[in-house]
PDB file of C-alpha atoms and ligand atoms in Angstrom:
ATOM      1  CA  UNK A   1       5.131 -23.686 -19.721  1.00  0.00           C
ATOM      2  CA  UNK A   2       2.170 -22.043 -17.088  1.00  0.00           C
ATOM      3  CA  UNK A   3       1.825 -18.914 -16.140  1.00  0.00           C
ATOM      4  CA  UNK A   4       2.590 -16.147 -13.601  1.00  0.00           C
ATOM      5  CA  UNK A   5      -0.240 -14.226 -12.087  1.00  0.00           C
ATOM      6  CA  UNK A   6       0.749 -11.718 -10.142  1.00  0.00           C
ATOM      7  CA  UNK A   7      -2.541 -10.898  -8.125  1.00  0.00           C
ATOM      8  CA  UNK A   8      -2.803  -7.564  -5.951  1.00  0.00           C
ATOM      9  CA  UNK A   9      -5.947  -8.704  -3.395  1.00  0.00           C
ATOM     10  CA  UNK A  10      -6.401  -5.604  -1.875  1.00  0.00           C
ATOM     11  CA  UNK A  11      -6.450  -4.113   1.499  1.00  0.00           C
ATOM     12  CA  UNK A  12      -7.703  -7.026   3.910  1.00  0.00           C
ATOM     13  CA  UNK A  13     -11.483  -8.425   3.526  1.00  0.00           C
ATOM     14  CA  UNK A  14     -13.165 -10.955   1.171  1.00  0.00           C
ATOM     15  CA  UNK A  15     -14.863  -7.510  -0.541  1.00  0.00           C
ATOM     16  CA  UNK A  16     -12.299  -5.008  -1.655  1.00  0.00           C
ATOM     17  CA  UNK A  17     -11.109  -7.794  -3.922  1.00  0.00           C
ATOM     18  CA  UNK A  18     -11.803  -7.487  -7.515  1.00  0.00           C
ATOM     19  CA  UNK A  19     -13.427 -10.270  -9.347  1.00  0.00           C
ATOM     20  CA  UNK A  20     -10.343 -10.805 -11.387  1.00  0.00           C
ATOM     21  CA  UNK A  21      -8.066 -11.593  -8.627  1.00  0.00           C
ATOM     22  CA  UNK A  22     -11.329 -13.669  -7.272  1.00  0.00           C
ATOM     23  CA  UNK A  23     -11.278 -15.505 -10.689  1.00  0.00           C
ATOM     24  CA  UNK A  24      -7.466 -16.361 -10.581  1.00  0.00           C
ATOM     25  CA  UNK A  25      -6.906 -17.478  -7.051  1.00  0.00           C
ATOM     26  CA  UNK A  26     -10.010 -20.351  -7.711  1.00  0.00           C
ATOM     27  CA  UNK A  27      -8.511 -21.270 -11.114  1.00  0.00           C
ATOM     28  CA  UNK A  28      -4.429 -21.183  -9.659  1.00  0.00           C
ATOM     29  CA  UNK A  29      -3.294 -24.770  -8.718  1.00  0.00           C
ATOM     30  CA  UNK A  30      -0.437 -23.338  -6.830  1.00  0.00           C
ATOM     31  CA  UNK A  31      -0.387 -19.976  -4.640  1.00  0.00           C
ATOM     32  CA  UNK A  32       2.302 -18.281  -2.865  1.00  0.00           C
ATOM     33  CA  UNK A  33       2.806 -15.484  -0.281  1.00  0.00           C
ATOM     34  CA  UNK A  34       3.976 -14.051   2.893  1.00  0.00           C
ATOM     35  CA  UNK A  35       1.579 -16.097   5.371  1.00  0.00           C
ATOM     36  CA  UNK A  36      -0.500 -13.387   6.836  1.00  0.00           C
ATOM     37  CA  UNK A  37      -1.274 -12.465   2.588  1.00  0.00           C
ATOM     38  CA  UNK A  38      -2.154 -16.523   2.702  1.00  0.00           C
ATOM     39  CA  UNK A  39      -5.025 -15.802   5.998  1.00  0.00           C
ATOM     40  CA  UNK A  40      -6.447 -13.019   4.304  1.00  0.00           C
ATOM     41  CA  UNK A  41      -7.086 -14.840   1.117  1.00  0.00           C
ATOM     42  CA  UNK A  42      -8.280 -18.414   3.398  1.00  0.00           C
ATOM     43  CA  UNK A  43     -11.353 -18.826   1.920  1.00  0.00           C
ATOM     44  CA  UNK A  44      -9.562 -20.179  -2.112  1.00  0.00           C
ATOM     45  CA  UNK A  45      -7.056 -21.444  -0.376  1.00  0.00           C
ATOM     46  CA  UNK A  46      -8.776 -25.517  -0.885  1.00  0.00           C
ATOM     47  CA  UNK A  47      -7.249 -29.310  -1.166  1.00  0.00           C
ATOM     48  CA  UNK A  48      -6.210 -29.255  -4.494  1.00  0.00           C
ATOM     49  CA  UNK A  49      -3.605 -26.475  -4.220  1.00  0.00           C
ATOM     50  CA  UNK A  50       0.113 -26.388  -3.086  1.00  0.00           C
ATOM     51  CA  UNK A  51      -0.057 -23.701  -0.916  1.00  0.00           C
ATOM     52  CA  UNK A  52       3.890 -22.255   0.294  1.00  0.00           C
ATOM     53  CA  UNK A  53       3.816 -20.232   2.901  1.00  0.00           C
ATOM     54  CA  UNK A  54       7.153 -17.561   3.404  1.00  0.00           C
ATOM     55  CA  UNK A  55       7.612 -15.451   5.992  1.00  0.00           C
ATOM     56  CA  UNK A  56       8.107 -11.375   5.533  1.00  0.00           C
ATOM     57  CA  UNK A  57      12.310 -11.092   4.446  1.00  0.00           C
ATOM     58  CA  UNK A  58      12.035 -13.688   1.907  1.00  0.00           C
ATOM     59  CA  UNK A  59      10.448 -11.770  -0.685  1.00  0.00           C
ATOM     60  CA  UNK A  60      13.267 -13.111  -2.933  1.00  0.00           C
ATOM     61  CA  UNK A  61      12.680 -16.423  -2.192  1.00  0.00           C
ATOM     62  CA  UNK A  62       8.391 -16.239  -2.775  1.00  0.00           C
ATOM     63  CA  UNK A  63       9.628 -14.772  -6.365  1.00  0.00           C
ATOM     64  CA  UNK A  64      11.870 -16.882  -7.464  1.00  0.00           C
ATOM     65  CA  UNK A  65       9.923 -20.099  -6.039  1.00  0.00           C
ATOM     66  CA  UNK A  66       6.942 -18.523  -8.044  1.00  0.00           C
ATOM     67  CA  UNK A  67       8.783 -17.834 -11.271  1.00  0.00           C
ATOM     68  CA  UNK A  68      10.270 -22.180 -11.083  1.00  0.00           C
ATOM     69  CA  UNK A  69       6.553 -23.105  -9.832  1.00  0.00           C
ATOM     70  CA  UNK A  70       5.299 -21.589 -13.214  1.00  0.00           C
ATOM     71  CA  UNK A  71       7.855 -22.252 -15.487  1.00  0.00           C
ATOM     72  CA  UNK A  72       6.966 -26.420 -14.703  1.00  0.00           C
ATOM     73  CA  UNK A  73       3.813 -27.570 -17.383  1.00  0.00           C
ATOM     74  CA  UNK A  74       1.001 -26.089 -16.847  1.00  0.00           C
ATOM     75  CA  UNK A  75       1.038 -24.542 -13.615  1.00  0.00           C
ATOM     76  CA  UNK A  76      -1.751 -21.691 -13.127  1.00  0.00           C
ATOM     77  CA  UNK A  77       0.767 -19.784 -10.054  1.00  0.00           C
ATOM     78  CA  UNK A  78      -0.535 -17.003  -8.153  1.00  0.00           C
ATOM     79  CA  UNK A  79       1.730 -14.652  -6.166  1.00  0.00           C
ATOM     80  CA  UNK A  80      -0.005 -12.737  -4.008  1.00  0.00           C
ATOM     81  CA  UNK A  81       0.342  -9.137  -2.881  1.00  0.00           C
ATOM     82  CA  UNK A  82      -1.403  -7.563  -0.130  1.00  0.00           C
ATOM     83  CA  UNK A  83      -3.231  -4.076  -1.840  1.00  0.00           C
ATOM     84  CA  UNK A  84      -2.274  -3.742  -5.780  1.00  0.00           C
ATOM     85  CA  UNK A  85       1.627  -5.730  -6.005  1.00  0.00           C
ATOM     86  CA  UNK A  86       3.189  -2.562  -8.048  1.00  0.00           C
ATOM     87  CA  UNK A  87       3.222  -0.388  -5.166  1.00  0.00           C
ATOM     88  CA  UNK A  88       6.093  -1.722  -2.583  1.00  0.00           C
ATOM     89  CA  UNK A  89       4.436  -4.788  -3.288  1.00  0.00           C
ATOM     90  CA  UNK A  90       6.193  -7.874  -5.432  1.00  0.00           C
ATOM     91  CA  UNK A  91       6.124  -6.862  -9.057  1.00  0.00           C
ATOM     92  CA  UNK A  92       8.704  -5.397  -9.138  1.00  0.00           C
ATOM     93  CA  UNK A  93      11.121  -7.340  -8.095  1.00  0.00           C
ATOM     94  CA  UNK A  94       9.657 -10.758 -10.593  1.00  0.00           C
ATOM     95  CA  UNK A  95       9.365  -8.345 -13.517  1.00  0.00           C
ATOM     96  CA  UNK A  96      13.474  -7.679 -12.168  1.00  0.00           C
ATOM     97  CA  UNK A  97      14.004 -10.965 -12.228  1.00  0.00           C
ATOM     98  CA  UNK A  98      12.653 -12.529 -15.126  1.00  0.00           C
ATOM     99  CA  UNK A  99      14.725  -9.300 -16.911  1.00  0.00           C
ATOM    100  CA  UNK A 100      18.100  -9.585 -15.876  1.00  0.00           C
ATOM    101  CA  UNK A 101      18.244 -14.057 -16.420  1.00  0.00           C
ATOM    102  CA  UNK A 102      16.533 -13.568 -19.600  1.00  0.00           C
ATOM    103  CA  UNK A 103      13.942 -15.522 -18.767  1.00  0.00           C
ATOM    104  CA  UNK A 104      10.477 -16.758 -20.874  1.00  0.00           C
ATOM    105  CA  UNK A 105       7.750 -16.531 -19.161  1.00  0.00           C
ATOM    106  CA  UNK A 106       4.420 -15.262 -19.531  1.00  0.00           C
ATOM    107  CA  UNK A 107       3.166 -13.038 -16.263  1.00  0.00           C
ATOM    108  CA  UNK A 108      -0.149 -11.088 -15.659  1.00  0.00           C
ATOM    109  CA  UNK A 109      -0.775  -8.387 -12.634  1.00  0.00           C
ATOM    110  CA  UNK A 110      -3.992  -8.015 -11.562  1.00  0.00           C
ATOM    111  CA  UNK A 111      -4.132  -5.320  -9.583  1.00  0.00           C
ATOM    112  CA  UNK A 112      -5.593  -4.236  -6.652  1.00  0.00           C
ATOM    113  CA  UNK A 113      -6.892  -1.183  -4.649  1.00  0.00           C
ATOM    114  CA  UNK A 114      -4.028  -0.401  -2.469  1.00  0.00           C
ATOM    115  CA  UNK A 115      -3.470   0.758   1.058  1.00  0.00           C
ATOM    116  CA  UNK A 116      -3.712   4.512  -0.003  1.00  0.00           C
ATOM    117  CA  UNK A 117      -7.009   4.145  -1.618  1.00  0.00           C
ATOM    118  CA  UNK A 118      -8.195   1.959   1.064  1.00  0.00           C
ATOM    119  CA  UNK A 119      -6.982   4.182   3.814  1.00  0.00           C
ATOM    120  CA  UNK A 120      -9.060   7.113   1.282  1.00  0.00           C
ATOM    121  CA  UNK A 121     -12.156   5.924   1.394  1.00  0.00           C
ATOM    122  CA  UNK A 122     -12.513   5.211   6.073  1.00  0.00           C
ATOM    123  CA  UNK A 123     -10.970   8.861   6.252  1.00  0.00           C
ATOM    124  CA  UNK A 124     -13.263  10.609   3.307  1.00  0.00           C
ATOM    125  CA  UNK A 125     -11.587  11.993   1.089  1.00  0.00           C
ATOM    126  CA  UNK A 126      -8.739  13.233   1.191  1.00  0.00           C
ATOM    127  CA  UNK A 127      -6.739  12.502  -2.581  1.00  0.00           C
ATOM    128  CA  UNK A 128      -9.074  14.152  -3.909  1.00  0.00           C
ATOM    129  CA  UNK A 129      -6.275  16.365  -5.834  1.00  0.00           C
ATOM    130  CA  UNK A 130      -2.172  15.518  -6.034  1.00  0.00           C
ATOM    131  CA  UNK A 131      -0.869  13.715  -3.838  1.00  0.00           C
ATOM    132  CA  UNK A 132       2.712  11.587  -3.437  1.00  0.00           C
ATOM    133  CA  UNK A 133       2.825   8.458  -1.892  1.00  0.00           C
ATOM    134  CA  UNK A 134       6.278   7.572  -0.240  1.00  0.00           C
ATOM    135  CA  UNK A 135       7.476   4.245   2.006  1.00  0.00           C
ATOM    136  CA  UNK A 136       8.808   5.290   4.748  1.00  0.00           C
ATOM    137  CA  UNK A 137      11.415   2.062   5.150  1.00  0.00           C
ATOM    138  CA  UNK A 138      14.984   2.409   4.208  1.00  0.00           C
ATOM    139  CA  UNK A 139      15.305  -1.453   4.240  1.00  0.00           C
ATOM    140  CA  UNK A 140      15.907  -0.847   0.900  1.00  0.00           C
ATOM    141  CA  UNK A 141      16.402   2.513   0.189  1.00  0.00           C
ATOM    142  CA  UNK A 142      18.874   5.234   2.000  1.00  0.00           C
ATOM    143  CA  UNK A 143      17.191   7.259   4.642  1.00  0.00           C
ATOM    144  CA  UNK A 144      18.905  10.507   3.117  1.00  0.00           C
ATOM    145  CA  UNK A 145      16.818  10.026   0.124  1.00  0.00           C
ATOM    146  CA  UNK A 146      12.931   9.043   1.653  1.00  0.00           C
ATOM    147  CA  UNK A 147      14.176  12.471   3.517  1.00  0.00           C
ATOM    148  CA  UNK A 148      14.137  14.477   0.168  1.00  0.00           C
ATOM    149  CA  UNK A 149      11.317  13.105  -1.352  1.00  0.00           C
ATOM    150  CA  UNK A 150       9.643  14.117   1.799  1.00  0.00           C
ATOM    151  CA  UNK A 151      10.874  17.678   1.200  1.00  0.00           C
ATOM    152  CA  UNK A 152       9.828  17.732  -2.381  1.00  0.00           C
ATOM    153  CA  UNK A 153       6.340  16.465  -1.996  1.00  0.00           C
ATOM    154  CA  UNK A 154       6.159  18.916   0.996  1.00  0.00           C
ATOM    155  CA  UNK A 155       7.202  21.765  -0.577  1.00  0.00           C
ATOM    156  CA  UNK A 156       4.906  20.631  -3.417  1.00  0.00           C
ATOM    157  CA  UNK A 157       1.447  21.251  -1.679  1.00  0.00           C
ATOM    158  CA  UNK A 158       1.273  17.551  -2.588  1.00  0.00           C
ATOM    159  CA  UNK A 159      -1.514  14.978  -0.172  1.00  0.00           C
ATOM    160  CA  UNK A 160       1.607  13.081   0.697  1.00  0.00           C
ATOM    161  CA  UNK A 161       1.106   9.203   2.158  1.00  0.00           C
ATOM    162  CA  UNK A 162       3.739   6.682   3.728  1.00  0.00           C
ATOM    163  CA  UNK A 163       2.982   3.628   3.789  1.00  0.00           C
ATOM    164  CA  UNK A 164       5.990   0.765   6.096  1.00  0.00           C
ATOM    165  CA  UNK A 165       5.957   3.272   8.974  1.00  0.00           C
ATOM    166  CA  UNK A 166       8.537   0.403  10.228  1.00  0.00           C
ATOM    167  CA  UNK A 167      10.924   3.577  11.269  1.00  0.00           C
ATOM    168  CA  UNK A 168       9.587   6.004  13.995  1.00  0.00           C
ATOM    169  CA  UNK A 169      12.592   7.890  13.622  1.00  0.00           C
ATOM    170  CA  UNK A 170      12.619   8.621  10.077  1.00  0.00           C
ATOM    171  CA  UNK A 171       8.816   8.742  10.205  1.00  0.00           C
ATOM    172  CA  UNK A 172       9.882  11.812  13.549  1.00  0.00           C
ATOM    173  CA  UNK A 173      12.207  13.785  10.947  1.00  0.00           C
ATOM    174  CA  UNK A 174       9.874  13.416   7.717  1.00  0.00           C
ATOM    175  CA  UNK A 175       7.008  15.148  10.172  1.00  0.00           C
ATOM    176  CA  UNK A 176       8.865  17.745  10.750  1.00  0.00           C
ATOM    177  CA  UNK A 177       9.728  18.568   7.041  1.00  0.00           C
ATOM    178  CA  UNK A 178       6.359  18.201   6.408  1.00  0.00           C
ATOM    179  CA  UNK A 179       5.464  20.755   9.668  1.00  0.00           C
ATOM    180  CA  UNK A 180       8.302  23.769   8.324  1.00  0.00           C
ATOM    181  CA  UNK A 181       5.493  23.631   5.068  1.00  0.00           C
ATOM    182  CA  UNK A 182       2.250  22.933   6.439  1.00  0.00           C
ATOM    183  CA  UNK A 183       0.331  24.592   8.974  1.00  0.00           C
ATOM    184  CA  UNK A 184       0.009  22.923  12.537  1.00  0.00           C
ATOM    185  CA  UNK A 185      -3.836  22.434  12.284  1.00  0.00           C
ATOM    186  CA  UNK A 186      -3.573  20.358   9.081  1.00  0.00           C
ATOM    187  CA  UNK A 187      -5.493  17.395   9.282  1.00  0.00           C
ATOM    188  CA  UNK A 188      -3.705  14.114   9.559  1.00  0.00           C
ATOM    189  CA  UNK A 189      -5.833  10.706   8.632  1.00  0.00           C
ATOM    190  CA  UNK A 190      -3.292   7.793  10.373  1.00  0.00           C
ATOM    191  CA  UNK A 191      -5.676   4.308   9.253  1.00  0.00           C
ATOM    192  CA  UNK A 192      -4.750   0.934  10.931  1.00  0.00           C
ATOM    193  CA  UNK A 193      -5.112  -2.377   9.440  1.00  0.00           C
ATOM    194  CA  UNK A 194      -7.879  -1.301   7.317  1.00  0.00           C
ATOM    195  CA  UNK A 195     -11.358  -3.732   5.660  1.00  0.00           C
ATOM    196  CA  UNK A 196      -9.365  -6.074   8.511  1.00  0.00           C
ATOM    197  CA  UNK A 197     -10.794  -7.306  11.736  1.00  0.00           C
ATOM    198  CA  UNK A 198      -8.411  -4.923  14.125  1.00  0.00           C
ATOM    199  CA  UNK A 199      -9.069  -1.696  11.662  1.00  0.00           C
ATOM    200  CA  UNK A 200      -8.839   1.924  13.667  1.00  0.00           C
ATOM    201  CA  UNK A 201      -9.296   5.463  11.029  1.00  0.00           C
ATOM    202  CA  UNK A 202      -7.878   8.369  13.603  1.00  0.00           C
ATOM    203  CA  UNK A 203      -8.008  12.412  12.225  1.00  0.00           C
ATOM    204  CA  UNK A 204      -6.015  14.268  14.196  1.00  0.00           C
ATOM    205  CA  UNK A 205      -3.284  16.870  13.265  1.00  0.00           C
ATOM    206  CA  UNK A 206       0.099  17.831  12.185  1.00  0.00           C
ATOM    207  CA  UNK A 207       0.669  19.174  15.230  1.00  0.00           C
ATOM    208  CA  UNK A 208      -0.945  16.524  17.086  1.00  0.00           C
ATOM    209  CA  UNK A 209      -0.302  13.215  15.647  1.00  0.00           C
ATOM    210  CA  UNK A 210       2.768  12.281  17.895  1.00  0.00           C
ATOM    211  CA  UNK A 211      -0.495  11.793  20.772  1.00  0.00           C
ATOM    212  CA  UNK A 212      -1.305   7.959  18.781  1.00  0.00           C
ATOM    213  CA  UNK A 213       2.462   7.400  18.175  1.00  0.00           C
ATOM    214  CA  UNK A 214       1.941   4.093  20.246  1.00  0.00           C
ATOM    215  CA  UNK A 215      -1.299   3.436  16.843  1.00  0.00           C
ATOM    216  CA  UNK A 216       1.525   3.854  14.483  1.00  0.00           C
ATOM    217  CA  UNK A 217       3.101   0.567  12.581  1.00  0.00           C
ATOM    218  CA  UNK A 218       3.400  -2.077  10.561  1.00  0.00           C
ATOM    219  CA  UNK A 219       0.057  -2.520   8.789  1.00  0.00           C
ATOM    220  CA  UNK A 220      -0.602   1.380   9.002  1.00  0.00           C
ATOM    221  CA  UNK A 221      -0.702   4.140   6.382  1.00  0.00           C
ATOM    222  CA  UNK A 222      -0.656   8.341   7.196  1.00  0.00           C
ATOM    223  CA  UNK A 223      -2.464  10.240   4.903  1.00  0.00           C
ATOM    224  CA  UNK A 224      -1.096  14.354   4.924  1.00  0.00           C
ATOM    225  CA  UNK A 225      -3.392  16.813   3.699  1.00  0.00           C
ATOM    226  CA  UNK A 226      -2.337  19.450   2.056  1.00  0.00           C
ATOM    227  CA  UNK A 227      -3.278  23.029   2.233  1.00  0.00           C
ATOM    228  CA  UNK A 228      -6.301  22.424   0.766  1.00  0.00           C
ATOM    229  CA  UNK A 229      -7.516  19.408   3.340  1.00  0.00           C
ATOM    230  CA  UNK A 230     -10.028  20.703   6.072  1.00  0.00           C
ATOM    231  CA  UNK A 231     -12.005  18.506   7.842  1.00  0.00           C
ATOM    232  CA  UNK A 232     -15.978  18.422   8.760  1.00  0.00           C
ATOM    233  CA  UNK A 233     -16.963  15.807  11.852  1.00  0.00           C
ATOM    234  CA  UNK A 234     -15.067  12.560  10.680  1.00  0.00           C
ATOM    235  CA  UNK A 235     -13.933  12.736   7.054  1.00  0.00           C
ATOM    236  CA  UNK A 236     -10.500  14.336   5.457  1.00  0.00           C
ATOM    237  CA  UNK A 237     -12.171  16.648   2.732  1.00  0.00           C
ATOM    238  CA  UNK A 238      -9.055  17.928  -0.032  1.00  0.00           C
ATOM    239  CA  UNK A 239     -11.326  20.287  -2.071  1.00  0.00           C
ATOM    240  CA  UNK A 240     -11.283  19.292  -5.633  1.00  0.00           C
ATOM    241  CA  UNK A 241     -11.269  23.233  -6.925  1.00  0.00           C
ATOM    242  CA  UNK A 242     -14.725  23.344  -7.937  1.00  0.00           C
ATOM    243  CA  UNK A 243     -15.432  26.656  -5.342  1.00  0.00           C
ATOM    244  CA  UNK A 244     -12.834  28.152  -7.708  1.00  0.00           C
ATOM    245  CA  UNK A 245     -15.254  28.110 -10.499  1.00  0.00           C
ATOM    246  CA  UNK A 246     -18.387  27.940  -8.822  1.00  0.00           C
ATOM    247  CA  UNK A 247     -20.510  28.746  -5.824  1.00  0.00           C
ATOM    248  CA  UNK A 248     -21.056  25.641  -3.990  1.00  0.00           C
TER     249      UNK A 248
HETATM  250  N1  SAH B 301       1.018  -3.519  -2.386  1.00  0.00           N
HETATM  251  C1  SAH B 301       0.356  -3.095  -1.089  1.00  0.00           C
HETATM  252  C2  SAH B 301       2.085  -2.220  -0.075  1.00  0.00           C
HETATM  253  C3  SAH B 301       2.734  -3.228   0.850  1.00  0.00           C
HETATM  254  S1  SAH B 301       3.788  -2.075   1.445  1.00  0.00           S
HETATM  255  C4  SAH B 301      -0.420  -2.307  -1.510  1.00  0.00           C
HETATM  256  O1  SAH B 301      -0.726  -1.424  -2.489  1.00  0.00           O
HETATM  257  O2  SAH B 301      -1.367  -1.257  -0.417  1.00  0.00           O
HETATM  258  C5  SAH B 301       3.367  -2.104   3.370  1.00  0.00           C
HETATM  259  C6  SAH B 301       2.300  -1.175   3.511  1.00  0.00           C
HETATM  260  O3  SAH B 301       1.191  -0.732   2.987  1.00  0.00           O
HETATM  261  C7  SAH B 301       2.438  -1.321   5.458  1.00  0.00           C
HETATM  262  O4  SAH B 301       3.150  -1.076   5.740  1.00  0.00           O
HETATM  263  C8  SAH B 301       1.225   0.091   5.090  1.00  0.00           C
HETATM  264  O5  SAH B 301       1.650   1.285   4.773  1.00  0.00           O
HETATM  265  C9  SAH B 301       0.529  -0.386   3.880  1.00  0.00           C
HETATM  266  N2  SAH B 301      -0.562  -1.175   4.109  1.00  0.00           N
HETATM  267  C10 SAH B 301      -1.041  -2.636   3.420  1.00  0.00           C
HETATM  268  N3  SAH B 301      -2.533  -3.293   4.071  1.00  0.00           N
HETATM  269  C11 SAH B 301      -3.091  -1.679   4.910  1.00  0.00           C
HETATM  270  C12 SAH B 301      -4.229  -1.638   5.716  1.00  0.00           C
HETATM  271  N4  SAH B 301      -5.018  -2.565   5.387  1.00  0.00           N
HETATM  272  N5  SAH B 301      -4.235  -1.219   6.071  1.00  0.00           N
HETATM  273  C13 SAH B 301      -3.597  -0.021   5.659  1.00  0.00           C
HETATM  274  N6  SAH B 301      -1.885   0.530   5.956  1.00  0.00           N
HETATM  275  C14 SAH B 301      -2.017  -0.864   5.283  1.00  0.00           C
END
């Protein structure tokens, strides 16, 4: 029996991949992933490997194919996710399938730099206190459940990271909820394609983020500050709390 690795490749550029991810990708004889991600790892897709691409909506196909390939003799299969495989990636689906079907297979998750952390790094230090990550995709989770989570995160004064900004209506509704709980000048970071060629980094506010609506899409992550977050030059900063105890 082979082994299935679910590999997080980080946000984009090779430098953001972990050494372990690189090793696993080089060693794998089967690599499976969404076509865009395969393009990001073209450096490891040399001739010796079987490379299976798939389009966005074919997640279940990718997961099943990876499992089947790994069950074949001695295959080292790498199923690729962008960022980290747990965070709205392929890991949950693969484990779910093997658990439901009671499949005996060795699976190892290789963690990666998730979009929240990549975007945060581009903005400065917006995640230095407690934060919440919410996917605004209602393809699998109903919109009312998502909005309930947005409400609770806003009430709790967590810094909020939004992934999967594919539904503009849901984004507008979510930002309206956040605006009820935070000051209009609360910093909002918009990071598009972090660590990729088309990268764009914007720092705006809760009252004027809509001016950048056309920048927001499939590869954008948004970070909304908590009540303490402030902007200094081109940095978005959430204080860790030292100033409550020490004189900085
Ligand atoms: N597993 C991935 C997330 C997959 S969901 C991870 O851990 O990062 C896809 C969403 O991730 C996108 O809609 C976008 O919100 C975010 N994302 C992925 N790559 C990104 C990048 N390079 N820059 C900004 N956001 C990104």
